[in-house]
Short mmCIF file of C-alpha atoms and ligand atoms in Angstrom, two decimals:
data_model
loop_
_atom_site.label_atom_id
_atom_site.label_comp_id
_atom_site.label_asym_id
_atom_site.label_seq_id
_atom_site.Cartn_x
_atom_site.Cartn_y
_atom_site.Cartn_z
CA MET A 1 -4.19 -38.58 46.65
CA LEU A 2 -3.08 -36.47 43.66
CA ARG A 3 -3.86 -33.30 45.55
CA SER A 4 -2.10 -34.52 48.65
CA ARG A 5 0.80 -32.40 49.92
CA HIS A 6 2.97 -35.54 49.62
CA THR A 7 2.55 -35.89 45.85
CA LEU A 8 4.99 -33.29 44.53
CA PRO A 9 7.97 -34.07 46.83
CA LEU A 10 7.42 -37.79 46.25
CA ILE A 11 7.51 -37.28 42.47
CA VAL A 12 10.72 -35.23 42.77
CA ILE A 13 12.43 -37.87 44.92
CA THR A 14 11.26 -40.63 42.56
CA LEU A 15 12.75 -38.79 39.57
CA VAL A 16 16.08 -38.27 41.35
CA VAL A 17 16.29 -41.91 42.46
CA SER A 18 15.29 -43.05 38.94
CA ALA A 19 18.03 -40.94 37.33
CA LEU A 20 20.69 -42.29 39.74
CA THR A 21 19.51 -45.89 39.28
CA VAL A 22 19.42 -45.68 35.49
CA ALA A 23 22.85 -44.00 35.46
CA GLY A 24 24.24 -46.75 37.72
CA ILE A 25 22.92 -49.41 35.34
CA MET A 26 23.82 -47.74 32.05
CA LEU A 27 27.12 -45.96 32.73
CA ILE A 28 29.00 -48.94 34.18
CA GLU A 29 29.96 -51.97 32.09
CA TRP A 30 28.80 -54.63 34.54
CA THR A 31 29.29 -57.73 32.40
CA PRO A 32 31.97 -58.94 29.97
CA GLU A 33 31.25 -58.98 26.22
CA ARG A 34 28.95 -61.69 24.88
CA ALA A 35 30.28 -64.23 22.41
CA SER A 36 27.64 -66.95 22.12
CA VAL A 37 24.01 -67.41 21.13
CA GLN A 38 23.41 -68.81 24.62
CA ALA A 39 24.85 -65.62 26.16
CA ASP A 40 22.49 -63.47 24.07
CA ARG A 41 19.47 -65.45 25.31
CA TYR A 42 20.54 -65.01 28.93
CA TRP A 43 21.24 -61.33 28.24
CA VAL A 44 17.64 -60.52 27.23
CA LEU A 45 16.38 -62.38 30.30
CA LEU A 46 18.87 -60.53 32.49
CA LEU A 47 17.87 -57.14 31.01
CA PHE A 48 14.24 -57.81 31.88
CA LEU A 49 15.20 -58.93 35.38
CA VAL A 50 17.35 -55.83 35.92
CA ALA A 51 14.63 -53.51 34.56
CA ALA A 52 11.94 -55.08 36.79
CA SER A 53 14.26 -54.95 39.81
CA ALA A 54 15.19 -51.32 39.08
CA LEU A 55 11.51 -50.31 38.91
CA ILE A 56 10.73 -51.95 42.27
CA PHE A 57 13.95 -50.55 43.76
CA VAL A 58 13.07 -47.00 42.68
CA ILE A 59 9.51 -47.15 44.10
CA VAL A 60 10.61 -48.65 47.44
CA THR A 61 13.62 -46.35 47.83
CA ALA A 62 11.70 -43.16 46.95
CA VAL A 63 8.87 -43.95 49.38
CA LEU A 64 11.40 -44.91 52.06
CA ILE A 65 13.43 -41.70 51.68
CA TYR A 66 10.30 -39.53 51.69
CA SER A 67 8.87 -41.34 54.75
CA VAL A 68 12.08 -40.89 56.70
CA ILE A 69 11.95 -37.14 56.00
CA ALA A 70 8.19 -36.42 56.18
CA PHE A 71 7.13 -38.71 59.01
CA ARG A 72 10.11 -38.33 61.31
CA ALA A 73 9.13 -38.31 65.01
CA LYS A 74 9.65 -34.99 66.78
CA LYS A 75 12.53 -34.82 69.21
CA GLY A 76 11.46 -36.24 72.57
CA ASP A 77 8.31 -37.85 71.11
CA GLU A 78 8.38 -41.37 72.59
CA SER A 79 4.70 -42.16 71.87
CA ASP A 80 3.49 -44.93 69.56
CA GLY A 81 2.00 -43.95 66.22
CA PRO A 82 -1.75 -44.23 65.60
CA PRO A 83 -3.09 -47.83 65.32
CA ASN A 84 -3.01 -49.11 61.75
CA HIS A 85 -5.23 -51.88 60.46
CA GLY A 86 -3.38 -52.22 57.15
CA ASN A 87 -4.58 -51.78 53.61
CA THR A 88 -6.20 -54.79 51.90
CA ALA A 89 -5.93 -53.44 48.35
CA LEU A 90 -2.23 -52.67 48.83
CA GLU A 91 -1.55 -56.11 50.33
CA ILE A 92 -3.31 -57.89 47.47
CA THR A 93 -1.31 -55.78 44.97
CA TRP A 94 2.07 -56.54 46.52
CA THR A 95 1.26 -60.25 46.63
CA VAL A 96 -0.27 -60.64 43.17
CA LEU A 97 2.24 -58.53 41.21
CA PRO A 98 5.38 -60.36 42.43
CA THR A 99 3.61 -63.70 41.92
CA ILE A 100 2.91 -62.85 38.28
CA LEU A 101 6.44 -61.49 37.84
CA LEU A 102 8.10 -64.58 39.35
CA ALA A 103 5.91 -66.98 37.37
CA ALA A 104 6.69 -65.14 34.12
CA MET A 105 10.43 -65.19 34.89
CA GLY A 106 10.27 -68.90 35.74
CA VAL A 107 8.56 -69.75 32.46
CA TRP A 108 10.91 -67.52 30.47
CA ALA A 109 14.03 -68.95 32.16
CA SER A 110 12.79 -72.48 31.44
CA ILE A 111 12.30 -71.62 27.76
CA VAL A 112 15.85 -70.21 27.59
CA LEU A 113 17.27 -73.35 29.25
CA ILE A 114 15.38 -75.63 26.84
CA GLN A 115 16.59 -73.57 23.84
CA ASN A 116 20.18 -73.62 25.13
CA ASP A 117 20.05 -77.41 25.55
CA ARG A 118 18.94 -78.03 21.95
CA ARG A 119 21.49 -79.97 19.91
CA ASP A 120 22.25 -78.92 16.31
CA ALA A 121 22.67 -81.67 13.71
CA ASP A 122 25.96 -80.23 12.34
CA ARG A 123 27.58 -79.80 15.74
CA GLU A 124 31.25 -80.44 16.44
CA THR A 125 32.05 -82.79 19.33
CA ILE A 126 35.16 -82.11 21.38
CA GLU A 127 36.27 -84.09 24.43
CA VAL A 128 37.44 -82.18 27.47
CA THR A 129 39.64 -83.65 30.18
CA SER A 130 40.21 -81.78 33.40
CA GLN A 131 42.86 -82.65 35.93
CA GLN A 132 44.73 -80.83 38.66
CA PHE A 133 45.53 -78.25 37.26
CA ALA A 134 45.11 -78.24 33.52
CA TRP A 135 42.58 -78.58 30.72
CA SER A 136 43.04 -80.65 27.60
CA PHE A 137 40.85 -80.85 24.53
CA THR A 138 40.69 -83.86 22.21
CA TRP A 139 39.26 -84.08 18.69
CA ARG A 140 38.24 -87.66 17.93
CA ASP A 141 34.80 -87.46 16.30
CA GLY A 142 34.83 -86.67 12.58
CA VAL A 143 38.63 -86.41 12.22
CA ARG A 144 41.00 -88.93 10.61
CA THR A 145 43.74 -88.53 13.17
CA PRO A 146 42.74 -87.73 16.75
CA PHE A 147 44.73 -84.94 18.34
CA GLU A 148 44.89 -83.02 21.60
CA THR A 149 45.49 -79.37 22.46
CA GLY A 150 45.73 -77.24 25.57
CA ASP A 151 43.31 -74.63 24.22
CA LEU A 152 39.78 -74.97 22.93
CA TYR A 153 39.21 -74.04 19.28
CA LEU A 154 35.66 -73.40 18.09
CA PRO A 155 34.14 -72.69 14.69
CA LEU A 156 32.17 -69.46 14.41
CA GLY A 157 28.43 -69.97 14.02
CA ARG A 158 28.46 -73.73 14.48
CA GLN A 159 27.52 -75.55 17.67
CA VAL A 160 30.18 -77.29 19.73
CA GLU A 161 29.28 -80.04 22.17
CA LEU A 162 31.86 -80.49 24.90
CA LYS A 163 31.95 -83.94 26.48
CA MET A 164 33.75 -83.39 29.72
CA ARG A 165 35.50 -85.82 32.04
CA SER A 166 37.67 -85.37 35.10
CA THR A 167 40.54 -87.66 36.07
CA ASP A 168 40.71 -86.58 39.71
CA VAL A 169 38.45 -84.10 41.54
CA ILE A 170 35.53 -81.88 40.57
CA HIS A 171 36.42 -78.99 38.28
CA SER A 172 34.15 -76.56 36.47
CA LEU A 173 34.57 -75.18 32.98
CA TYR A 174 33.59 -71.53 32.85
CA VAL A 175 33.78 -69.08 29.94
CA PRO A 176 32.31 -65.75 31.10
CA GLU A 177 31.89 -64.47 27.50
CA PHE A 178 29.80 -67.54 26.65
CA ARG A 179 27.82 -67.17 29.94
CA LEU A 180 28.27 -70.91 30.36
CA LYS A 181 29.62 -72.87 33.30
CA GLN A 182 29.45 -76.60 33.85
CA ASP A 183 30.93 -78.88 36.50
CA VAL A 184 33.26 -81.67 35.42
CA VAL A 185 32.73 -84.57 37.80
CA PRO A 186 34.89 -87.72 38.20
CA GLY A 187 32.95 -90.79 37.05
CA LEU A 188 30.52 -88.78 34.94
CA THR A 189 30.53 -87.28 31.47
CA THR A 190 28.95 -83.84 31.60
CA THR A 191 28.18 -81.84 28.51
CA MET A 192 28.14 -78.20 27.48
CA LEU A 193 26.63 -76.81 24.29
CA VAL A 194 27.90 -73.56 22.85
CA ASN A 195 27.19 -71.69 19.63
CA ALA A 196 30.00 -69.14 19.50
CA ASN A 197 28.96 -66.08 17.51
CA LYS A 198 31.95 -63.76 17.81
CA VAL A 199 35.52 -64.34 16.64
CA GLY A 200 37.98 -63.83 19.49
CA THR A 201 39.98 -65.34 22.34
CA TYR A 202 38.24 -65.77 25.66
CA PRO A 203 39.45 -67.14 29.01
CA ILE A 204 38.51 -70.62 30.20
CA ILE A 205 38.49 -70.55 33.96
CA CYS A 206 38.15 -73.37 36.46
CA ALA A 207 35.23 -72.31 38.62
CA GLU A 208 35.37 -75.07 41.22
CA LEU A 209 38.02 -74.93 43.95
CA CYS A 210 40.08 -78.02 43.10
CA GLY A 211 43.35 -77.70 45.02
CA VAL A 212 46.40 -75.46 45.47
CA GLY A 213 46.80 -74.78 41.74
CA HIS A 214 43.13 -73.95 41.17
CA GLY A 215 43.84 -70.27 40.49
CA THR A 216 46.23 -71.17 37.67
CA MET A 217 43.89 -73.66 36.00
CA ARG A 218 43.16 -71.68 32.89
CA ALA A 219 43.07 -72.14 29.15
CA ARG A 220 41.75 -70.22 26.16
CA ALA A 221 38.64 -70.56 24.04
CA ILE A 222 39.56 -69.44 20.55
CA VAL A 223 36.66 -68.78 18.18
CA MET A 224 37.65 -68.91 14.48
CA GLU A 225 35.95 -68.46 11.14
CA GLU A 226 34.89 -71.84 9.71
CA ASP A 227 37.66 -71.76 7.05
CA ASP A 228 40.34 -71.06 9.64
CA TYR A 229 38.88 -73.76 11.86
CA GLN A 230 39.04 -76.35 9.03
CA GLN A 231 42.65 -75.26 8.43
CA PHE A 232 43.40 -75.69 12.14
CA LEU A 233 41.92 -79.23 12.06
CA ALA A 234 43.97 -80.15 8.99
CA ASP A 235 47.21 -78.65 10.40
CA SER A 236 46.81 -80.30 13.80
CA GLN A 237 46.19 -83.72 12.27
CA ARG A 238 49.14 -83.37 9.90
CA GLU A 239 51.35 -82.40 12.86
CA VAL A 240 50.37 -85.58 14.73
CA ARG A 241 51.05 -87.73 11.64
CA THR A 242 54.44 -86.05 11.05
CA GLN A 243 55.43 -86.59 14.68
CA ASP A 244 54.41 -90.25 14.52
CA GLY A 245 56.25 -90.80 11.26
CA SER A 246 59.43 -88.97 12.27
CA THR A 247 60.14 -90.56 15.66
CA PRO A 248 63.60 -91.87 14.62
CA ALA A 249 64.56 -88.45 13.22
CA THR A 250 63.49 -86.74 16.47
CA ALA A 251 65.46 -89.32 18.46
CA SER A 252 68.64 -88.86 16.41
CA ALA A 253 68.30 -85.07 16.57
CA ALA A 254 68.17 -85.32 20.37
CA THR A 255 71.47 -87.25 20.41
CA PRO A 256 74.43 -84.85 20.46
CU1 LIG B 301 39.86 -75.65 39.82
#
């Protein structure tokens, strides 16, 4: 086979297809930045999946291109090709290899899912309410004064458990940078676990068509250093207490 006249052109085509495939993968930023431990776990899995797919793609495409060129029927040749019984070794190979590959991916993906579902003891619990067409976030656990915001604040490096409820239809909380998406279903409390590992502001997007305002149903996930996060908790609670205590003042200020 090595001395076959097909070997050299096939190698050349394979190299060209490889270069184009690798360039297509490496030169384009296909995914948004990663900002959670969960995203990093998916990333390694995805890299392996892309690399395995690229390898298979290159082999199939190179053989296909060469076959189209080398074994093209002559003009006017309407005859059938020679009878072909198949190739047992080849058929066993292309059955066994994908089976091993798929099994390995299945096991790996399961491990990632199990790791991503693990709850940390020092996690922060935040309640999420979705309604047409807005998100709200409530801090009740571990704070003196419960408070609500329109954006989600998360401490860097510490796990957050979102307990999510919907007051009307199905919504879905999606943060691309966290690589996490979870439906919010009326009548159920669904959860999402995230360990943010990069300070920044990321979009929260509703990923389940929920009505006319679906496209506008957005909020922000703001990841802060632990100190800033503690400051945010203290400030937000003080604000609620001040508002509660100063109702008469607010009322008199509103009167001209
Ligand atoms: Cu929606």
